[in-house]
Tab-separated table of C-alpha atoms and ligand atoms in Angstrom:
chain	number	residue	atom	x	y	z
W	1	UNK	CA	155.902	190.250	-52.822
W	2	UNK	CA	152.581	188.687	-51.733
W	3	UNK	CA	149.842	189.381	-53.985
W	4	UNK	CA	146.651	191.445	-52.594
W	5	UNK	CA	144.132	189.749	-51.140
W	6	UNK	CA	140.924	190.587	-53.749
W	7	UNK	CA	138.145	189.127	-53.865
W	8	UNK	CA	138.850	186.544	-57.226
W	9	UNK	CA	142.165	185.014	-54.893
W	10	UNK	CA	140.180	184.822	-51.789
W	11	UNK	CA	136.910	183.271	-52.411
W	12	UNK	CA	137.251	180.156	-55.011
W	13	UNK	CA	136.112	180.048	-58.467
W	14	UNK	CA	132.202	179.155	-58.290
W	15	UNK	CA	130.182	177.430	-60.987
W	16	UNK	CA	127.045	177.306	-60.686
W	17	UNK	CA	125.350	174.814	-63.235
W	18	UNK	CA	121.510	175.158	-64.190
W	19	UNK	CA	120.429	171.952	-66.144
W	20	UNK	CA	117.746	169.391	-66.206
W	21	UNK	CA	119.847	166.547	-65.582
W	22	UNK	CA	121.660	167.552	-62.155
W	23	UNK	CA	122.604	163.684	-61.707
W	24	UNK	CA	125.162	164.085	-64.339
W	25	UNK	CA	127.276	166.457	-62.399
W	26	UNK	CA	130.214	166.536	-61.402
W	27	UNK	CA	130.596	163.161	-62.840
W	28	UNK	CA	134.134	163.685	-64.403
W	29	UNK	CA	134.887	166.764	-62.635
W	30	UNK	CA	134.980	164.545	-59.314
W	31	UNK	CA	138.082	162.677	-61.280
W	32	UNK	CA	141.663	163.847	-61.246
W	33	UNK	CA	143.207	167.429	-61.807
W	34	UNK	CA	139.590	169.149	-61.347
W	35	UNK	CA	138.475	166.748	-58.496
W	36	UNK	CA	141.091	167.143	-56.907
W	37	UNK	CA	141.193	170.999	-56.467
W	38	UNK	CA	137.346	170.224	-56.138
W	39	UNK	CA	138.058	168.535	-52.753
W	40	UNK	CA	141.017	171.122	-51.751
W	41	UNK	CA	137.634	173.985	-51.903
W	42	UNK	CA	140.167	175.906	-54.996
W	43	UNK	CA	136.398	175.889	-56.641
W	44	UNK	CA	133.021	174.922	-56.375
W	45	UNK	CA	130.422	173.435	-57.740
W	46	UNK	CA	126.980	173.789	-57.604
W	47	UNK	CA	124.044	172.473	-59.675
W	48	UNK	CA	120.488	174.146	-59.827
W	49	UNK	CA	117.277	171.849	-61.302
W	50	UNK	CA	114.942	173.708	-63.828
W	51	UNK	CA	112.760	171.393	-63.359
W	52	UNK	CA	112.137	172.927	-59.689
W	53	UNK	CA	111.316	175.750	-61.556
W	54	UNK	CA	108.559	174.003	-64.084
W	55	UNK	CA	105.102	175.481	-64.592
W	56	UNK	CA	101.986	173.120	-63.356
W	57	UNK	CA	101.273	170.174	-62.441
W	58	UNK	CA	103.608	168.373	-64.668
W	59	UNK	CA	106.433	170.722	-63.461
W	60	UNK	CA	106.575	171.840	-67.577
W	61	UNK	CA	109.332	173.770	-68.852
W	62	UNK	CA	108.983	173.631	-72.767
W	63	UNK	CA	106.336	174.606	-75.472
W	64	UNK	CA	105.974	174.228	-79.128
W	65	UNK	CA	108.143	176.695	-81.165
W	66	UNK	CA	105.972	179.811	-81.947
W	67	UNK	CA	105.694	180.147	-85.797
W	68	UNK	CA	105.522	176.383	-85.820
W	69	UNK	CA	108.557	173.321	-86.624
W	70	UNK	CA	109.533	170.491	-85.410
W	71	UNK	CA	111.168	170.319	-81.317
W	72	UNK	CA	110.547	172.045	-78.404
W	73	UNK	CA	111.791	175.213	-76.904
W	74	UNK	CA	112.286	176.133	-73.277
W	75	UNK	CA	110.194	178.673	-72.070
W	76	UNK	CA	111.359	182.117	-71.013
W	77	UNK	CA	109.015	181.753	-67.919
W	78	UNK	CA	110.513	178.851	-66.619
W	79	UNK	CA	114.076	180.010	-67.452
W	80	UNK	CA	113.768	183.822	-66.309
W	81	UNK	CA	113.308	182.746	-62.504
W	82	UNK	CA	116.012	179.713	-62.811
W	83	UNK	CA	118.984	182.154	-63.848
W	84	UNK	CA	117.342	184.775	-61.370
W	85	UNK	CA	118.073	182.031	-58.396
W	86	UNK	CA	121.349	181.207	-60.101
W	87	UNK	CA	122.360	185.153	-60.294
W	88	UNK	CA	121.364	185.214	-56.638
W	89	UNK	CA	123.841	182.365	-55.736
W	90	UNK	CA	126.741	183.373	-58.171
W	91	UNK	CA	125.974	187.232	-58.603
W	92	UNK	CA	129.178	188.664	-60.004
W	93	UNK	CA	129.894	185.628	-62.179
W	94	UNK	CA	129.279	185.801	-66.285
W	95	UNK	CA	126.078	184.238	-67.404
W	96	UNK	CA	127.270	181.857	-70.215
W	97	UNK	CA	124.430	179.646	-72.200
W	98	UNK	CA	126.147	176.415	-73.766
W	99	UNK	CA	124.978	176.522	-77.685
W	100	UNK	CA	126.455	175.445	-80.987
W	101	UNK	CA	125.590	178.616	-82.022
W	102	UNK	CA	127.797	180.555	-79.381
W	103	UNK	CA	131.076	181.955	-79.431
W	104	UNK	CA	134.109	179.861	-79.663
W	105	UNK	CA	135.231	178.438	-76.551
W	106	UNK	CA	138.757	179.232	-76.988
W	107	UNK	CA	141.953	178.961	-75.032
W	108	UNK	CA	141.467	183.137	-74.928
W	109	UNK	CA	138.297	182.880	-73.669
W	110	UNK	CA	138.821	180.218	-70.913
W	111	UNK	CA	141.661	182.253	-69.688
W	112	UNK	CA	139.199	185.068	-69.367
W	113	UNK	CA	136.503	183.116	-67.767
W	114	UNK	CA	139.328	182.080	-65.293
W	115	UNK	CA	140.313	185.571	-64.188
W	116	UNK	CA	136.461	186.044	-63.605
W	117	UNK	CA	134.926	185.136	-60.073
W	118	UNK	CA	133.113	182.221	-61.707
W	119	UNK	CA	130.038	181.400	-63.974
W	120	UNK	CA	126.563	180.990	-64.254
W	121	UNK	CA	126.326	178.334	-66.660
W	122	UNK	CA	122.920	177.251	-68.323
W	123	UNK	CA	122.667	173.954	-69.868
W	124	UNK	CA	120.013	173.604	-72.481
W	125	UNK	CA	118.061	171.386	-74.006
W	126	UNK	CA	115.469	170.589	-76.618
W	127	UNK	CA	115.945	172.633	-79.680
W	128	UNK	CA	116.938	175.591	-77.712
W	129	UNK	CA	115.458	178.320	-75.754
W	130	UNK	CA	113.190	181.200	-75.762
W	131	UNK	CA	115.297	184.574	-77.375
W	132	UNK	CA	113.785	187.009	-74.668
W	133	UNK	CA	116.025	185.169	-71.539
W	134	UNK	CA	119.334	185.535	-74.034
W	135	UNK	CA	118.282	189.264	-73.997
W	136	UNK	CA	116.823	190.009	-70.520
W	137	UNK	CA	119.565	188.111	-68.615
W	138	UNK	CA	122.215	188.709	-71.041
W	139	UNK	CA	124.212	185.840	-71.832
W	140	UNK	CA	126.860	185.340	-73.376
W	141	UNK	CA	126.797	182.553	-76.125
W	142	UNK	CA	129.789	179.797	-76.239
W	143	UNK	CA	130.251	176.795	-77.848
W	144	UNK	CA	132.495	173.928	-77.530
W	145	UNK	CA	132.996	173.157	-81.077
W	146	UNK	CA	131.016	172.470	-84.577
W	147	UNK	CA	128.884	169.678	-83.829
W	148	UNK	CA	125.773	169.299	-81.970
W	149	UNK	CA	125.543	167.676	-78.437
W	150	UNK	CA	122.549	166.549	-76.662
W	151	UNK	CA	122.647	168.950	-74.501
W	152	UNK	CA	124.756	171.985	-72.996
W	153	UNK	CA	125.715	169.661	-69.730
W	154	UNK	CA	128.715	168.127	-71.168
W	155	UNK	CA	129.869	171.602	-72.868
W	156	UNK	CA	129.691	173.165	-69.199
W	157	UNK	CA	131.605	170.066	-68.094
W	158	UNK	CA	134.264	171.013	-71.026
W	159	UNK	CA	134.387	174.596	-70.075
W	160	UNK	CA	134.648	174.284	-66.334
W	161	UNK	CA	137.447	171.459	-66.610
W	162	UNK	CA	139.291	173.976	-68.777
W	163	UNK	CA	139.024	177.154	-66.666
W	164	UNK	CA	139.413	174.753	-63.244
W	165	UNK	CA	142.717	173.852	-64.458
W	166	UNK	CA	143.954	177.451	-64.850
W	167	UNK	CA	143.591	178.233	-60.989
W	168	UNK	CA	145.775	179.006	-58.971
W	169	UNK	CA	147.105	176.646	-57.234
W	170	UNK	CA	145.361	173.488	-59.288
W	171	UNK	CA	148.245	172.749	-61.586
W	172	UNK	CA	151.674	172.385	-60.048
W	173	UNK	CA	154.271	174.214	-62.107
W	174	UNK	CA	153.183	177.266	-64.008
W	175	UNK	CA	155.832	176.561	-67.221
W	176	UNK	CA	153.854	173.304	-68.162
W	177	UNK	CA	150.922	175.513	-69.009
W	178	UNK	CA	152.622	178.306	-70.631
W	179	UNK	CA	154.162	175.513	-73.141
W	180	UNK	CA	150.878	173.771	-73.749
W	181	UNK	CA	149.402	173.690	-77.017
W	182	UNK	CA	147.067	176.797	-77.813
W	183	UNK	CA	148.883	179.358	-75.165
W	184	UNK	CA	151.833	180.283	-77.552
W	185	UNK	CA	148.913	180.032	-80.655
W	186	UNK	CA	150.902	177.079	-81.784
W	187	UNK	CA	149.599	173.104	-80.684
W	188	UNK	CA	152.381	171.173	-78.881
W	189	UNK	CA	155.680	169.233	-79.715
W	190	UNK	CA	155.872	165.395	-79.345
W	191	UNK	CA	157.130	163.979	-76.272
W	192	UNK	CA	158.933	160.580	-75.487
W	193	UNK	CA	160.070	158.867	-72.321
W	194	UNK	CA	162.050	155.808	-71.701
W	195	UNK	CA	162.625	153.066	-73.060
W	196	UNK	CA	165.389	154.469	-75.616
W	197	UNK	CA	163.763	152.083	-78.062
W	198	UNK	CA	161.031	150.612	-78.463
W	199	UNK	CA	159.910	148.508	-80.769
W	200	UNK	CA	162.821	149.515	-83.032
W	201	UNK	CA	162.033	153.070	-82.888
W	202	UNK	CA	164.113	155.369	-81.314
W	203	UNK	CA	163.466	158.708	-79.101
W	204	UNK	CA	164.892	161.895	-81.708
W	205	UNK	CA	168.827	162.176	-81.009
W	206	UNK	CA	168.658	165.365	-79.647
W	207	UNK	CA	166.209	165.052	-76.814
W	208	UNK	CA	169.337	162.591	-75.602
W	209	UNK	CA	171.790	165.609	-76.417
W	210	UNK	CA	171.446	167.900	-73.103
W	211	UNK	CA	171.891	170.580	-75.020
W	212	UNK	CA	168.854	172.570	-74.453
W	213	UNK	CA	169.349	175.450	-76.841
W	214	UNK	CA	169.098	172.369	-79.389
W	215	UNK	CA	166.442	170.725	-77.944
W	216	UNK	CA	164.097	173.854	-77.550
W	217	UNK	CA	164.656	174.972	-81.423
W	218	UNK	CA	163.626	171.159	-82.088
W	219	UNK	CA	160.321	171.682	-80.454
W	220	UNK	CA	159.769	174.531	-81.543
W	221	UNK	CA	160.228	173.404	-85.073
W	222	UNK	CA	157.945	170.281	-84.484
W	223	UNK	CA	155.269	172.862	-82.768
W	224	UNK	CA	155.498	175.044	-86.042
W	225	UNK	CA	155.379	172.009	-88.309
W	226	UNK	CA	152.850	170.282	-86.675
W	227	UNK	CA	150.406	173.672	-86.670
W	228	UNK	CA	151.047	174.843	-90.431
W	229	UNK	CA	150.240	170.692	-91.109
W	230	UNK	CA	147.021	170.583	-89.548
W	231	UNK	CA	145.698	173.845	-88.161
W	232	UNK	CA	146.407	176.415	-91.235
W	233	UNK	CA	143.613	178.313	-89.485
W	234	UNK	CA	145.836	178.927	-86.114
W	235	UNK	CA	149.162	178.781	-88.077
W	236	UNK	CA	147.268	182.113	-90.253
W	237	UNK	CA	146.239	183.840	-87.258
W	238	UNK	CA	149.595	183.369	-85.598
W	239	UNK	CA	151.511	185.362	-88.514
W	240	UNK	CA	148.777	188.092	-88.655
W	241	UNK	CA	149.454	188.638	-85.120
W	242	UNK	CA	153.490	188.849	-85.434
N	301	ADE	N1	124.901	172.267	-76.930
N	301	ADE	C1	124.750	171.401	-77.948
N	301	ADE	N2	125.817	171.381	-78.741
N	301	ADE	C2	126.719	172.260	-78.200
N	301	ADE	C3	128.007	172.703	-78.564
N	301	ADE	N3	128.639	172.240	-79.647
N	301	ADE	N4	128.604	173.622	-77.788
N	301	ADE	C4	127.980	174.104	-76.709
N	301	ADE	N5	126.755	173.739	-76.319
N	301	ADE	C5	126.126	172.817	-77.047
């Protein structure tokens, strides 16, 4: 049976990027999988300057931290009016600001993301920004990972490539994401392809057996061996949640 036509299958996913560096994007969202769909209209893109949004002649958008230290922070008077424009362009989307102080970005949360109609994304820089636009516009924090960036631009890039690849109708057959790493809670089997051998190594017997019941318990063995190995932390979680 067709699905229903709502409005997250009708109208494509829309990001809508607020940054001071719009030249960067989409840079490597224009390549492959996410380009691609990019060009078919599955999403869109669109970045907003805060810069058109800076106070004065200079077109300012940071101060010194109140209470003193070193860096900048962006102020809440620039930023307040940016997201408002962004809201206005993207209004039923989740307001996400990029910081190593967020959330994880996780497979669980990209899914979610995906199912939404799209997201306000705000890019910072400097050493952050003012608390008062976290609160008034309520964001919600994510980050990409424990190390610090730059900037938030290449975290929304992360993000967005992520969720883009979840759409419908961006990747071909729906079992090669279900048996991607992360989406059982366990990271993914090794694969091989021809030649038979290579440089004296072989490909595992029985990937050659065409028995599949064999071959499936072998990957998932490797997929369980490889997670307790080197991701205890997702191999724990996985056997609280059994
Ligand atoms: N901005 C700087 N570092 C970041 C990180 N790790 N995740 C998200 N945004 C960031």
């Amino acid at each position: 049976m067709p699905e229903p036509a709502t409005l997250s299958n009708v109208l494509p996913w829309r990001a809508t990027v607020l940054t001071l560096f719009p030249e960067l994007f989409p840079g490597p969202l224009a390549a492959s999988l996410a380009g691609d769909a990019l060009q078919q209209g599955l999403w869109t893109l669109d970045t907003m300057a805060i810069r058109d949004f800076g106070l004065g002649r200079h077109k300012s958008v940071d101060d010194t931290p109140a209470g003193g230290g070193a860096g900048m922070v962006m102020r809440a008077d620039v930023l307040g009016p940016a997201l408002d424009a962004a809201i206005a362009a993207n209004p039923r989307a989740p307001r996400i600001y990029l910081t190593p102080r967020g959330a994880p970005l996780t497979q669980a949360v990209v899914r979610e993301l995906a199912a939404a109609p799209g997201a306000v994304l705000l890019a910072g820089r400097f050493e952050g920004i003012d608390q008062r636009v976290i609160a008034a516009r309520q964001l919600r924090e994510i980050s990409i990972g424990d190390y610090v960036l730059s900037g938030g631009e290449l975290a929304a890039m992360v993000l967005i490539d992520a969720v883009v690849r979840l759409l419908p109708g961006v990747v071909g057959a729906a079992a090669s994401l279900n048996e991607e790493s992360f989406e059982q809670g366990l990271l993914e089997y090794p694969h091989y392809t021809r030649p038979r051998d290579w440089e004296g190594l072989p490909i595992p017997e029985v990937l050659l057996s065409g028995d599949h019941k064999r071959i499936e318990a072998w990957r998932r063995a490797e997929s369980e061996r490889l997670t307790r190995e080197r991701r205890p932390d997702l191999w724990a979680r996985r056997k609280r949640e059994q």
